[in-house]
Amino acid sequence: MEFLKYTPACFDDYFEMSMELFPAYSEKELRKDLEHAIGSEKHEAFFAGDKGRLLGFVNVSLRTDYVEGATGSPVGYIEALFVKPEFRNKGIAAKLCRLAEEWALMKGCTEMGSDTWESNHKSRAFHLSIGFREDDVLVHFIKDIEPASDP
């Protein structure tokens, strides 16, 4: 098993795994987001590979805006974490997260943030297992609005 930083040779596998992680995204939107991230000094991606095949990735960023539960700024933030299903539960995700933490430390961070859906019990358990603590649970609301009708 090898772990490496993003290079352009990773992009096709990166894109494919990202589509699996974020199926609601359009291909065009996801490609644009990935290209933006890899071109930014505030983002980095790390990959796990074996025999020339990429098995998973972590996207990490520096956030200077408010991060729930953080006491300072900047905060390293795990934006996305994915390991192909057949390679899960082998320590790969934990190692990818450690690489993200090391990158954040080098950028001056003392805290690491992340998030997942409340219903994603496996992800929540994983985060707790590698030392994260839950800060809060947030429920988002949305409604369609229409102009008021004249009386």
PDB file of C-alpha atoms in Angstrom:
ATOM      1  CA  MET A   1       0.000   0.000   0.000  1.00  0.00           C
ATOM      2  CA  GLU A   2       1.284   3.450  -0.882  1.00  0.00           C
ATOM      3  CA  PHE A   3       0.008   6.900  -0.003  1.00  0.00           C
ATOM      4  CA  LEU A   4       0.590   9.907  -2.226  1.00  0.00           C
ATOM      5  CA  LYS A   5      -0.399  13.504  -2.821  1.00  0.00           C
ATOM      6  CA  TYR A   6      -2.471  14.485  -5.829  1.00  0.00           C
ATOM      7  CA  THR A   7      -0.836  14.496  -9.247  1.00  0.00           C
ATOM      8  CA  PRO A   8      -2.601  15.023 -12.585  1.00  0.00           C
ATOM      9  CA  ALA A   9      -2.306  11.257 -13.245  1.00  0.00           C
ATOM     10  CA  CYS A  10      -4.755  10.720 -10.359  1.00  0.00           C
ATOM     11  CA  PHE A  11      -7.553  12.832 -11.818  1.00  0.00           C
ATOM     12  CA  ASP A  12      -9.606  10.189 -13.668  1.00  0.00           C
ATOM     13  CA  ASP A  13      -9.716   7.817 -10.671  1.00  0.00           C
ATOM     14  CA  TYR A  14     -10.284  10.790  -8.354  1.00  0.00           C
ATOM     15  CA  PHE A  15     -13.235  11.895 -10.446  1.00  0.00           C
ATOM     16  CA  GLU A  16     -14.683   8.365 -10.643  1.00  0.00           C
ATOM     17  CA  MET A  17     -14.477   7.823  -6.871  1.00  0.00           C
ATOM     18  CA  SER A  18     -15.909  11.301  -6.241  1.00  0.00           C
ATOM     19  CA  MET A  19     -18.896  10.488  -8.462  1.00  0.00           C
ATOM     20  CA  GLU A  20     -19.489   7.388  -6.345  1.00  0.00           C
ATOM     21  CA  LEU A  21     -19.264   9.439  -3.143  1.00  0.00           C
ATOM     22  CA  PHE A  22     -21.442  12.293  -4.440  1.00  0.00           C
ATOM     23  CA  PRO A  23     -23.956  10.728  -6.853  1.00  0.00           C
ATOM     24  CA  ALA A  24     -26.308  13.729  -6.673  1.00  0.00           C
ATOM     25  CA  TYR A  25     -23.700  16.004  -8.290  1.00  0.00           C
ATOM     26  CA  SER A  26     -23.723  16.468 -12.021  1.00  0.00           C
ATOM     27  CA  GLU A  27     -20.520  15.350 -13.703  1.00  0.00           C
ATOM     28  CA  LYS A  28     -19.907  18.906 -14.887  1.00  0.00           C
ATOM     29  CA  GLU A  29     -20.387  20.420 -11.424  1.00  0.00           C
ATOM     30  CA  LEU A  30     -18.210  17.829  -9.720  1.00  0.00           C
ATOM     31  CA  ARG A  31     -15.423  18.162 -12.296  1.00  0.00           C
ATOM     32  CA  LYS A  32     -15.474  21.944 -11.795  1.00  0.00           C
ATOM     33  CA  ASP A  33     -15.296  21.561  -7.978  1.00  0.00           C
ATOM     34  CA  LEU A  34     -12.405  19.097  -8.168  1.00  0.00           C
ATOM     35  CA  GLU A  35     -10.476  21.287 -10.601  1.00  0.00           C
ATOM     36  CA  HIS A  36     -10.984  24.275  -8.319  1.00  0.00           C
ATOM     37  CA  ALA A  37      -9.769  22.341  -5.282  1.00  0.00           C
ATOM     38  CA  ILE A  38      -6.636  20.968  -6.938  1.00  0.00           C
ATOM     39  CA  GLY A  39      -5.718  24.439  -8.135  1.00  0.00           C
ATOM     40  CA  SER A  40      -6.007  26.015  -4.689  1.00  0.00           C
ATOM     41  CA  GLU A  41      -3.283  26.402  -2.075  1.00  0.00           C
ATOM     42  CA  LYS A  42      -5.975  25.943   0.571  1.00  0.00           C
ATOM     43  CA  HIS A  43      -6.783  22.399  -0.562  1.00  0.00           C
ATOM     44  CA  GLU A  44      -4.900  19.143  -0.863  1.00  0.00           C
ATOM     45  CA  ALA A  45      -5.859  15.598  -1.795  1.00  0.00           C
ATOM     46  CA  PHE A  46      -4.139  12.416  -0.664  1.00  0.00           C
ATOM     47  CA  PHE A  47      -4.619   8.977  -2.184  1.00  0.00           C
ATOM     48  CA  ALA A  48      -4.172   5.366  -1.176  1.00  0.00           C
ATOM     49  CA  GLY A  49      -2.939   3.124  -3.953  1.00  0.00           C
ATOM     50  CA  ASP A  50      -1.888  -0.426  -4.542  1.00  0.00           C
ATOM     51  CA  LYS A  51      -0.231  -1.817  -7.676  1.00  0.00           C
ATOM     52  CA  GLY A  52      -0.978   1.344  -9.650  1.00  0.00           C
ATOM     53  CA  ARG A  53      -4.664   1.365  -8.699  1.00  0.00           C
ATOM     54  CA  LEU A  54      -6.143   4.116  -6.516  1.00  0.00           C
ATOM     55  CA  LEU A  55      -8.294   2.764  -3.694  1.00  0.00           C
ATOM     56  CA  GLY A  56      -9.375   5.878  -1.838  1.00  0.00           C
ATOM     57  CA  PHE A  57      -8.798   9.559  -1.148  1.00  0.00           C
ATOM     58  CA  VAL A  58      -9.193  12.360   1.325  1.00  0.00           C
ATOM     59  CA  ASN A  59      -9.759  16.004   0.426  1.00  0.00           C
ATOM     60  CA  VAL A  60      -8.550  18.424   3.067  1.00  0.00           C
ATOM     61  CA  SER A  61      -8.853  22.192   3.177  1.00  0.00           C
ATOM     62  CA  LEU A  62      -7.959  25.160   5.319  1.00  0.00           C
ATOM     63  CA  ARG A  63     -11.031  26.936   6.579  1.00  0.00           C
ATOM     64  CA  THR A  64     -10.741  30.426   7.966  1.00  0.00           C
ATOM     65  CA  ASP A  65     -14.486  30.957   8.303  1.00  0.00           C
ATOM     66  CA  TYR A  66     -16.315  29.703  11.387  1.00  0.00           C
ATOM     67  CA  VAL A  67     -16.058  25.956  11.960  1.00  0.00           C
ATOM     68  CA  GLU A  68     -18.523  24.437  14.436  1.00  0.00           C
ATOM     69  CA  GLY A  69     -16.768  23.528  17.679  1.00  0.00           C
ATOM     70  CA  ALA A  70     -13.395  25.019  16.721  1.00  0.00           C
ATOM     71  CA  THR A  71     -11.642  27.441  19.045  1.00  0.00           C
ATOM     72  CA  GLY A  72      -9.246  28.989  16.540  1.00  0.00           C
ATOM     73  CA  SER A  73      -8.472  29.635  12.911  1.00  0.00           C
ATOM     74  CA  PRO A  74      -7.430  28.334  10.468  1.00  0.00           C
ATOM     75  CA  VAL A  75      -8.903  24.864  10.896  1.00  0.00           C
ATOM     76  CA  GLY A  76      -7.989  21.843   8.796  1.00  0.00           C
ATOM     77  CA  TYR A  77     -11.177  20.370   7.380  1.00  0.00           C
ATOM     78  CA  ILE A  78     -11.875  16.987   5.850  1.00  0.00           C
ATOM     79  CA  GLU A  79     -14.061  17.891   2.903  1.00  0.00           C
ATOM     80  CA  ALA A  80     -14.398  14.368   1.522  1.00  0.00           C
ATOM     81  CA  LEU A  81     -13.185  10.910   2.449  1.00  0.00           C
ATOM     82  CA  PHE A  82     -13.720   7.805   0.342  1.00  0.00           C
ATOM     83  CA  VAL A  83     -12.367   4.275   0.229  1.00  0.00           C
ATOM     84  CA  LYS A  84     -13.678   1.790  -2.318  1.00  0.00           C
ATOM     85  CA  PRO A  85     -16.057  -0.622  -0.560  1.00  0.00           C
ATOM     86  CA  GLU A  86     -13.924  -3.727  -1.064  1.00  0.00           C
ATOM     87  CA  PHE A  87     -10.980  -2.033   0.699  1.00  0.00           C
ATOM     88  CA  ARG A  88     -12.798  -0.654   3.736  1.00  0.00           C
ATOM     89  CA  ASN A  89     -12.054  -1.671   7.340  1.00  0.00           C
ATOM     90  CA  LYS A  90      -8.344  -2.077   6.597  1.00  0.00           C
ATOM     91  CA  GLY A  91      -7.077   1.175   8.167  1.00  0.00           C
ATOM     92  CA  ILE A  92      -6.860   3.044   4.855  1.00  0.00           C
ATOM     93  CA  ALA A  93      -9.280   5.835   5.786  1.00  0.00           C
ATOM     94  CA  ALA A  94      -7.548   6.347   9.139  1.00  0.00           C
ATOM     95  CA  LYS A  95      -4.168   6.669   7.398  1.00  0.00           C
ATOM     96  CA  LEU A  96      -5.591   9.116   4.851  1.00  0.00           C
ATOM     97  CA  CYS A  97      -7.017  11.208   7.695  1.00  0.00           C
ATOM     98  CA  ARG A  98      -3.640  11.195   9.440  1.00  0.00           C
ATOM     99  CA  LEU A  99      -2.030  12.537   6.252  1.00  0.00           C
ATOM    100  CA  ALA A 100      -4.689  15.266   6.166  1.00  0.00           C
ATOM    101  CA  GLU A 101      -3.911  16.125   9.795  1.00  0.00           C
ATOM    102  CA  GLU A 102      -0.174  16.310   9.106  1.00  0.00           C
ATOM    103  CA  TRP A 103      -0.830  18.650   6.164  1.00  0.00           C
ATOM    104  CA  ALA A 104      -3.072  20.846   8.343  1.00  0.00           C
ATOM    105  CA  LEU A 105      -0.425  20.972  11.077  1.00  0.00           C
ATOM    106  CA  MET A 106       2.152  22.139   8.523  1.00  0.00           C
ATOM    107  CA  LYS A 107      -0.285  24.903   7.522  1.00  0.00           C
ATOM    108  CA  GLY A 108      -0.510  26.178  11.118  1.00  0.00           C
ATOM    109  CA  CYS A 109      -3.701  24.451  12.238  1.00  0.00           C
ATOM    110  CA  THR A 110      -4.221  23.051  15.719  1.00  0.00           C
ATOM    111  CA  GLU A 111      -7.691  21.620  15.084  1.00  0.00           C
ATOM    112  CA  MET A 112      -9.290  19.395  12.466  1.00  0.00           C
ATOM    113  CA  GLY A 113     -12.948  19.526  11.490  1.00  0.00           C
ATOM    114  CA  SER A 114     -15.197  17.242   9.493  1.00  0.00           C
ATOM    115  CA  ASP A 115     -18.876  16.505   9.052  1.00  0.00           C
ATOM    116  CA  THR A 116     -21.278  13.823   7.981  1.00  0.00           C
ATOM    117  CA  TRP A 117     -25.025  13.313   7.872  1.00  0.00           C
ATOM    118  CA  GLU A 118     -26.711  12.485  11.171  1.00  0.00           C
ATOM    119  CA  SER A 119     -28.020   9.276   9.623  1.00  0.00           C
ATOM    120  CA  ASN A 120     -24.556   8.116   8.470  1.00  0.00           C
ATOM    121  CA  HIS A 121     -23.859   5.955  11.508  1.00  0.00           C
ATOM    122  CA  LYS A 122     -20.818   4.247   9.983  1.00  0.00           C
ATOM    123  CA  SER A 123     -19.133   7.564   9.254  1.00  0.00           C
ATOM    124  CA  ARG A 124     -19.976   8.882  12.708  1.00  0.00           C
ATOM    125  CA  ALA A 125     -18.510   5.766  14.341  1.00  0.00           C
ATOM    126  CA  PHE A 126     -15.385   6.035  12.174  1.00  0.00           C
ATOM    127  CA  HIS A 127     -14.825   9.679  13.120  1.00  0.00           C
ATOM    128  CA  LEU A 128     -15.181   8.843  16.809  1.00  0.00           C
ATOM    129  CA  SER A 129     -12.785   5.914  16.425  1.00  0.00           C
ATOM    130  CA  ILE A 130      -9.993   8.167  15.128  1.00  0.00           C
ATOM    131  CA  GLY A 131     -10.342  10.772  17.857  1.00  0.00           C
ATOM    132  CA  PHE A 132     -12.997  13.215  16.679  1.00  0.00           C
ATOM    133  CA  ARG A 133     -15.732  14.219  19.092  1.00  0.00           C
ATOM    134  CA  GLU A 134     -19.220  15.200  18.036  1.00  0.00           C
ATOM    135  CA  ASP A 135     -19.820  18.881  18.627  1.00  0.00           C
ATOM    136  CA  ASP A 136     -23.470  19.290  17.720  1.00  0.00           C
ATOM    137  CA  VAL A 137     -26.233  18.007  15.482  1.00  0.00           C
ATOM    138  CA  LEU A 138     -27.716  20.489  13.048  1.00  0.00           C
ATOM    139  CA  VAL A 139     -30.957  20.075  11.147  1.00  0.00           C
ATOM    140  CA  HIS A 140     -31.298  22.121   7.956  1.00  0.00           C
ATOM    141  CA  PHE A 141     -34.668  23.459   6.832  1.00  0.00           C
ATOM    142  CA  ILE A 142     -35.807  24.739   3.455  1.00  0.00           C
ATOM    143  CA  LYS A 143     -39.091  25.840   2.015  1.00  0.00           C
ATOM    144  CA  ASP A 144     -40.218  27.252  -1.275  1.00  0.00           C
ATOM    145  CA  ILE A 145     -41.380  30.844  -1.050  1.00  0.00           C
ATOM    146  CA  GLU A 146     -43.668  32.798  -3.288  1.00  0.00           C
ATOM    147  CA  PRO A 147     -44.468  36.463  -3.531  1.00  0.00           C
ATOM    148  CA  ALA A 148     -47.376  37.536  -1.365  1.00  0.00           C
ATOM    149  CA  SER A 149     -50.607  37.865  -3.295  1.00  0.00           C
ATOM    150  CA  ASP A 150     -52.327  41.240  -3.322  1.00  0.00           C
ATOM    151  CA  PRO A 151     -55.453  41.381  -1.097  1.00  0.00           C
TER     152      PRO A 151
END
